[in-house]
mmCIF file of C-alpha atoms in Angstrom:
data_model
loop_
_atom_site.group_PDB
_atom_site.id
_atom_site.type_symbol
_atom_site.label_atom_id
_atom_site.label_comp_id
_atom_site.label_asym_id
_atom_site.label_seq_id
_atom_site.Cartn_x
_atom_site.Cartn_y
_atom_site.Cartn_z
ATOM 1 C CA MET K 1345 -7.357 3.628 3.448
ATOM 2 C CA LYS K 1346 -6.723 7.438 3.384
ATOM 3 C CA THR K 1347 -3.138 8.106 2.152
ATOM 4 C CA SER K 1348 -0.737 10.216 4.413
ATOM 5 C CA GLY K 1349 2.067 12.483 3.107
ATOM 6 C CA GLY K 1350 2.354 15.549 0.861
ATOM 7 C CA SER K 1351 2.420 19.215 2.554
ATOM 8 C CA ASP K 1352 -0.935 20.940 3.166
ATOM 9 C CA ALA K 1353 0.482 23.901 1.112
ATOM 10 C CA ALA K 1354 1.277 21.734 -2.120
ATOM 11 C CA LYS K 1355 -2.204 20.075 -1.458
ATOM 12 C CA ARG K 1356 -3.716 23.848 -1.398
ATOM 13 C CA ARG K 1357 -1.766 24.791 -4.650
ATOM 14 C CA ALA K 1358 -3.233 21.973 -6.524
ATOM 15 C CA GLY K 1359 -6.663 22.190 -5.477
ATOM 16 C CA GLU K 1360 -6.942 26.133 -5.788
ATOM 17 C CA SER K 1361 -5.122 25.725 -9.220
ATOM 18 C CA ALA K 1362 -8.024 23.528 -10.704
ATOM 19 C CA ALA K 1363 -10.616 25.566 -8.859
ATOM 20 C CA GLU K 1364 -9.509 28.632 -11.289
ATOM 21 C CA ALA K 1365 -10.505 26.361 -14.511
ATOM 22 C CA ALA K 1366 -14.394 26.930 -13.229
ATOM 23 C CA THR K 1367 -15.968 29.977 -15.277
ATOM 24 C CA ASP K 1368 -19.411 31.672 -15.001
ATOM 25 C CA GLY K 1369 -22.244 29.276 -15.535
ATOM 26 C CA ASP K 1370 -20.540 26.091 -14.970
ATOM 27 C CA VAL K 1371 -21.610 23.004 -12.692
ATOM 28 C CA VAL K 1372 -18.727 21.471 -11.101
ATOM 29 C CA GLY K 1373 -18.205 18.121 -9.574
ATOM 30 C CA LEU K 1374 -16.918 18.598 -5.917
ATOM 31 C CA GLY K 1375 -14.625 15.648 -5.005
ATOM 32 C CA THR K 1376 -13.953 14.245 -1.488
ATOM 33 C CA GLY K 1377 -10.576 14.427 0.452
ATOM 34 C CA SER K 1378 -8.244 17.098 2.175
ATOM 35 C CA THR K 1379 -7.144 18.163 -1.545
ATOM 36 C CA ALA K 1380 -10.229 18.545 -3.059
ATOM 37 C CA ALA K 1381 -11.325 20.373 -0.217
ATOM 38 C CA HIS K 1382 -8.993 23.202 -0.888
ATOM 39 C CA ALA K 1383 -10.578 23.257 -4.350
ATOM 40 C CA ILE K 1384 -14.184 23.439 -2.866
ATOM 41 C CA ARG K 1385 -13.017 26.369 -0.581
ATOM 42 C CA ARG K 1386 -11.430 28.401 -3.207
ATOM 43 C CA LEU K 1387 -14.373 28.114 -5.507
ATOM 44 C CA GLY K 1388 -16.574 29.426 -2.121
ATOM 45 C CA ASP K 1389 -14.107 32.244 -2.225
ATOM 46 C CA ARG K 1390 -14.833 33.022 -6.034
ATOM 47 C CA VAL K 1391 -18.650 32.506 -5.412
ATOM 48 C CA ASP K 1392 -18.588 35.034 -2.775
ATOM 49 C CA ALA K 1393 -16.665 37.460 -5.260
ATOM 50 C CA GLY K 1394 -19.404 37.010 -7.675
ATOM 51 C CA LEU K 1395 -18.746 33.561 -9.753
ATOM 52 C CA ASP K 1396 -21.833 31.884 -11.015
ATOM 53 C CA VAL K 1397 -21.235 28.099 -10.519
ATOM 54 C CA ARG K 1398 -23.341 25.202 -8.900
ATOM 55 C CA GLY K 1399 -21.571 22.210 -7.438
ATOM 56 C CA VAL K 1400 -22.456 18.476 -7.478
ATOM 57 C CA PRO K 1401 -21.046 16.679 -4.441
ATOM 58 C CA THR K 1402 -19.596 13.335 -4.334
ATOM 59 C CA SER K 1403 -20.022 12.870 -0.475
ATOM 60 C CA PHE K 1404 -21.815 13.986 2.580
ATOM 61 C CA ALA K 1405 -18.504 15.631 3.540
ATOM 62 C CA SER K 1406 -18.008 17.422 0.233
ATOM 63 C CA ARG K 1407 -21.936 18.390 0.383
ATOM 64 C CA GLU K 1408 -21.523 19.705 3.958
ATOM 65 C CA LEU K 1409 -18.244 21.869 3.020
ATOM 66 C CA ALA K 1410 -20.107 23.291 0.007
ATOM 67 C CA ALA K 1411 -22.910 24.490 2.104
ATOM 68 C CA GLU K 1412 -20.470 26.019 4.503
ATOM 69 C CA GLU K 1413 -18.687 28.133 1.631
ATOM 70 C CA GLY K 1414 -21.863 29.086 0.024
ATOM 71 C CA ILE K 1415 -21.805 27.145 -2.998
ATOM 72 C CA PRO K 1416 -25.324 26.346 -4.679
ATOM 73 C CA ARG K 1417 -25.681 22.542 -5.227
ATOM 74 C CA LEU K 1418 -27.496 20.128 -7.420
ATOM 75 C CA ASP K 1419 -27.994 16.507 -7.078
ATOM 76 C CA LEU K 1420 -26.238 14.219 -9.548
ATOM 77 C CA SER K 1421 -29.831 13.369 -10.906
ATOM 78 C CA GLU K 1422 -30.587 17.077 -11.491
ATOM 79 C CA ALA K 1423 -27.023 17.774 -13.283
ATOM 80 C CA VAL K 1424 -27.229 14.706 -15.658
ATOM 81 C CA GLY K 1425 -31.066 14.015 -16.235
ATOM 82 C CA PRO K 1426 -32.838 14.773 -19.478
ATOM 83 C CA ASP K 1427 -33.439 18.516 -18.711
ATOM 84 C CA GLY K 1428 -30.257 18.833 -16.689
ATOM 85 C CA PRO K 1429 -27.160 20.953 -17.677
ATOM 86 C CA GLY K 1430 -24.543 18.374 -17.232
ATOM 87 C CA ILE K 1431 -21.454 18.638 -15.430
ATOM 88 C CA ASP K 1432 -18.831 20.746 -17.005
ATOM 89 C CA ILE K 1433 -15.640 20.188 -14.774
ATOM 90 C CA ALA K 1434 -15.032 17.613 -12.091
ATOM 91 C CA ILE K 1435 -12.285 18.578 -9.398
ATOM 92 C CA ASP K 1436 -11.009 15.559 -7.441
ATOM 93 C CA GLY K 1437 -8.161 13.973 -5.630
ATOM 94 C CA ALA K 1438 -6.329 10.852 -5.885
ATOM 95 C CA ASP K 1439 -4.543 8.154 -3.671
ATOM 96 C CA GLN K 1440 -2.254 7.412 -6.435
ATOM 97 C CA VAL K 1441 -1.441 8.442 -9.980
ATOM 98 C CA ALA K 1442 0.495 6.612 -12.364
ATOM 99 C CA THR K 1443 2.709 8.991 -14.242
ATOM 100 C CA GLY K 1444 3.506 6.692 -17.156
ATOM 101 C CA GLY K 1445 6.294 4.205 -18.096
ATOM 102 C CA GLU K 1446 6.292 0.286 -18.565
ATOM 103 C CA ALA K 1447 5.011 -2.162 -15.768
ATOM 104 C CA GLY K 1448 5.798 -5.779 -16.871
ATOM 105 C CA ASP K 1449 4.798 -6.406 -20.509
ATOM 106 C CA ALA K 1450 1.821 -3.737 -20.323
ATOM 107 C CA PRO K 1451 2.047 0.019 -20.956
ATOM 108 C CA VAL K 1452 0.725 2.159 -18.092
ATOM 109 C CA SER K 1453 -0.910 5.211 -19.483
ATOM 110 C CA GLY K 1454 -0.027 8.632 -17.392
ATOM 111 C CA GLY K 1455 -3.166 9.828 -15.445
ATOM 112 C CA VAL K 1456 -4.475 6.327 -14.214
ATOM 113 C CA LEU K 1457 -5.645 6.628 -10.864
ATOM 114 C CA ILE K 1458 -6.476 4.929 -7.621
ATOM 115 C CA LYS K 1459 -8.890 6.489 -5.510
ATOM 116 C CA GLY K 1460 -11.241 5.319 -2.458
ATOM 117 C CA GLY K 1461 -9.256 6.188 0.376
ATOM 118 C CA GLY K 1462 -12.194 7.964 1.687
ATOM 119 C CA ALA K 1463 -14.609 5.319 0.544
ATOM 120 C CA ALA K 1464 -16.462 7.809 -1.755
ATOM 121 C CA HIS K 1465 -15.186 6.384 -4.969
ATOM 122 C CA ALA K 1466 -18.535 5.049 -6.237
ATOM 123 C CA ARG K 1467 -20.117 8.545 -6.387
ATOM 124 C CA GLU K 1468 -16.764 9.958 -7.173
ATOM 125 C CA LYS K 1469 -16.542 7.869 -10.576
ATOM 126 C CA LEU K 1470 -20.236 8.756 -11.252
ATOM 127 C CA VAL K 1471 -19.378 12.512 -11.154
ATOM 128 C CA ASP K 1472 -15.989 12.266 -12.662
ATOM 129 C CA ALA K 1473 -17.175 10.269 -15.566
ATOM 130 C CA ALA K 1474 -19.919 12.376 -16.263
ATOM 131 C CA ALA K 1475 -18.054 15.670 -16.267
ATOM 132 C CA ASP K 1476 -16.867 17.133 -19.796
ATOM 133 C CA ARG K 1477 -13.337 17.514 -18.242
ATOM 134 C CA PHE K 1478 -12.040 15.709 -14.836
ATOM 135 C CA LEU K 1479 -9.069 17.769 -13.070
ATOM 136 C CA VAL K 1480 -7.238 15.650 -10.584
ATOM 137 C CA VAL K 1481 -5.279 17.409 -7.876
ATOM 138 C CA VAL K 1482 -2.574 15.782 -5.855
ATOM 139 C CA ASP K 1483 0.889 16.573 -4.413
ATOM 140 C CA PRO K 1484 4.115 14.883 -5.597
ATOM 141 C CA SER K 1485 3.766 12.074 -2.667
ATOM 142 C CA LYS K 1486 0.257 10.640 -4.709
ATOM 143 C CA GLU K 1487 2.694 10.117 -8.119
ATOM 144 C CA SER K 1488 4.265 6.814 -9.053
ATOM 145 C CA PRO K 1489 5.440 5.362 -12.171
ATOM 146 C CA ARG K 1490 3.119 2.424 -11.679
ATOM 147 C CA LEU K 1491 0.288 1.745 -9.426
ATOM 148 C CA ASP K 1492 1.060 -0.528 -6.364
ATOM 149 C CA ARG K 1493 -1.265 0.524 -3.463
ATOM 150 C CA SER K 1494 -4.172 -1.130 -2.127
ATOM 151 C CA LEU K 1495 -7.188 -1.071 -4.213
ATOM 152 C CA PRO K 1496 -10.283 0.027 -2.731
ATOM 153 C CA ILE K 1497 -13.770 -1.893 -3.813
ATOM 154 C CA GLU K 1498 -16.912 -0.966 -2.396
ATOM 155 C CA VAL K 1499 -19.109 -4.313 -2.155
ATOM 156 C CA LEU K 1500 -22.747 -5.187 -1.074
ATOM 157 C CA PRO K 1501 -22.478 -6.400 2.363
ATOM 158 C CA ALA K 1502 -24.306 -9.633 1.481
ATOM 159 C CA GLY K 1503 -21.431 -10.104 -1.397
ATOM 160 C CA ARG K 1504 -18.474 -9.637 1.092
ATOM 161 C CA THR K 1505 -17.408 -13.211 0.569
ATOM 162 C CA ALA K 1506 -18.067 -13.961 -3.108
ATOM 163 C CA VAL K 1507 -16.020 -10.745 -3.856
ATOM 164 C CA ALA K 1508 -13.096 -11.836 -1.609
ATOM 165 C CA VAL K 1509 -12.985 -15.133 -3.414
ATOM 166 C CA ALA K 1510 -13.092 -13.349 -6.982
ATOM 167 C CA VAL K 1511 -10.448 -10.851 -5.619
ATOM 168 C CA ARG K 1512 -8.130 -13.821 -4.626
ATOM 169 C CA GLU K 1513 -8.673 -15.555 -7.957
ATOM 170 C CA ALA K 1514 -7.743 -12.360 -9.700
ATOM 171 C CA GLY K 1515 -4.472 -12.186 -7.529
ATOM 172 C CA GLY K 1516 -5.330 -10.003 -4.954
ATOM 173 C CA GLU K 1517 -5.541 -10.038 -1.246
ATOM 174 C CA PRO K 1518 -8.495 -8.521 0.272
ATOM 175 C CA THR K 1519 -8.950 -7.157 3.866
ATOM 176 C CA LEU K 1520 -12.451 -5.733 4.968
ATOM 177 C CA ARG K 1521 -11.825 -2.027 5.997
ATOM 178 C CA ARG K 1522 -12.264 -1.254 9.650
ATOM 179 C CA ALA K 1523 -13.771 1.814 11.421
ATOM 180 C CA ASP K 1524 -10.872 3.720 13.100
ATOM 181 C CA ARG K 1525 -13.081 5.247 15.861
ATOM 182 C CA LYS K 1526 -15.797 2.666 16.425
ATOM 183 C CA ASP K 1527 -16.124 -1.259 16.491
ATOM 184 C CA GLY K 1528 -16.906 -2.918 13.016
ATOM 185 C CA PRO K 1529 -16.426 -1.893 9.367
ATOM 186 C CA VAL K 1530 -16.336 1.241 7.497
ATOM 187 C CA VAL K 1531 -19.918 1.744 5.941
ATOM 188 C CA THR K 1532 -19.900 3.893 3.064
ATOM 189 C CA ASP K 1533 -22.419 6.699 1.913
ATOM 190 C CA ASN K 1534 -24.327 3.957 -0.007
ATOM 191 C CA GLY K 1535 -24.708 1.592 3.086
ATOM 192 C CA ASN K 1536 -22.039 -0.776 1.668
ATOM 193 C CA LEU K 1537 -18.639 -2.238 3.066
ATOM 194 C CA VAL K 1538 -14.931 -1.557 1.679
ATOM 195 C CA LEU K 1539 -12.490 -4.370 0.882
ATOM 196 C CA ASP K 1540 -8.982 -2.937 0.645
ATOM 197 C CA CYS K 1541 -7.182 -5.295 -1.963
ATOM 198 C CA ALA K 1542 -3.611 -5.456 -2.389
ATOM 199 C CA PHE K 1543 -2.539 -6.439 -5.823
ATOM 200 C CA GLY K 1544 1.073 -5.523 -5.722
ATOM 201 C CA GLU K 1545 2.107 -3.582 -8.922
ATOM 202 C CA ILE K 1546 -0.790 -3.368 -11.346
ATOM 203 C CA THR K 1547 0.516 -4.329 -14.469
ATOM 204 C CA ASP K 1548 -2.698 -3.747 -16.643
ATOM 205 C CA PRO K 1549 -4.924 -1.589 -14.768
ATOM 206 C CA ALA K 1550 -7.643 -1.567 -17.763
ATOM 207 C CA ALA K 1551 -7.702 -5.405 -17.736
ATOM 208 C CA LEU K 1552 -8.242 -5.630 -13.746
ATOM 209 C CA SER K 1553 -10.659 -2.968 -14.066
ATOM 210 C CA THR K 1554 -12.915 -4.866 -16.454
ATOM 211 C CA THR K 1555 -12.379 -7.983 -14.462
ATOM 212 C CA LEU K 1556 -13.432 -6.245 -11.063
ATOM 213 C CA SER K 1557 -16.375 -4.418 -12.723
ATOM 214 C CA ALA K 1558 -17.813 -7.586 -14.085
ATOM 215 C CA THR K 1559 -17.836 -9.606 -10.748
ATOM 216 C CA PRO K 1560 -21.086 -9.744 -9.095
ATOM 217 C CA GLY K 1561 -21.416 -7.959 -5.663
ATOM 218 C CA VAL K 1562 -19.072 -5.410 -6.653
ATOM 219 C CA VAL K 1563 -20.743 -1.899 -6.619
ATOM 220 C CA GLU K 1564 -17.578 -0.099 -7.879
ATOM 221 C CA HIS K 1565 -13.619 -0.180 -7.732
ATOM 222 C CA GLY K 1566 -11.103 2.294 -7.069
ATOM 223 C CA LEU K 1567 -9.206 2.043 -10.428
ATOM 224 C CA PHE K 1568 -10.058 5.343 -12.519
ATOM 225 C CA VAL K 1569 -9.002 4.311 -16.149
ATOM 226 C CA GLY K 1570 -9.627 6.887 -19.052
ATOM 227 C CA LEU K 1571 -11.129 9.449 -17.135
ATOM 228 C CA ALA K 1572 -8.327 12.046 -16.270
ATOM 229 C CA ASP K 1573 -8.057 15.059 -18.646
ATOM 230 C CA GLU K 1574 -5.406 16.988 -16.316
ATOM 231 C CA VAL K 1575 -3.465 16.474 -13.317
ATOM 232 C CA HIS K 1576 -2.578 19.400 -11.077
ATOM 233 C CA VAL K 1577 0.287 18.663 -9.014
ATOM 234 C CA GLY K 1578 0.929 21.140 -6.142
ATOM 235 C CA THR K 1579 4.758 21.581 -5.538
ATOM 236 C CA ALA K 1580 6.992 23.450 -2.929
ATOM 237 C CA SER K 1581 6.787 26.601 -5.250
ATOM 238 C CA GLY K 1582 3.875 26.073 -7.643
ATOM 239 C CA VAL K 1583 1.731 23.747 -9.541
ATOM 240 C CA ARG K 1584 2.637 21.689 -12.505
ATOM 241 C CA VAL K 1585 -0.179 20.726 -14.891
ATOM 242 C CA ASP K 1586 -0.049 17.691 -16.944
ATOM 243 C CA GLU K 1587 -2.537 16.807 -19.607
ATOM 244 C CA VAL K 1588 -3.368 13.444 -19.771
#
């Protein structure tokens, strides 16, 4: 589910800060969500002013916004194919960012993320992992010493029940995500379903990531481990940039 909280001004500061990292000739991964949208709008302003960039959208929503803002676009296959230019930076939000500290007996590295509130995490992870640099944009409400919010998992419709069993065996409680404005479940851009899985405090994100990735029927989960390079945190007065 999408997270609430955090002022729009703080989100805008974070998104615009990361958008300033783009330089002429860059290919930029365009994330999904309200904070990433501010980055896309700022990139659009910079394109209007003469910046030469191309964007790789992570969802239908980010593609539509990029088109409105006049940002030239590439498909992921065009960007990372044999003759593609690659992705220089990706800018994306997060539902929760671990700032560091100890959880149980396992250390939690700063910059480990939970994503998927907008059900776009499968495509987001493809783009963010392919980028030379991944810049995370958040407001302070998304920061936490340890990850403890519900973890989205995109699943094949036929594998929903089997994945739910595996999640329970791993210590989680899965709930099928329901659509807000229509009857039935949320369906992702890929035609799949989303299970929101409550694990409580995630003491070892890397181990859980490995377990879920190896589960048949899982398309992708919302744990992003070892991908972030910078976290841009919009505050009431400015932006704090943390290197990961």
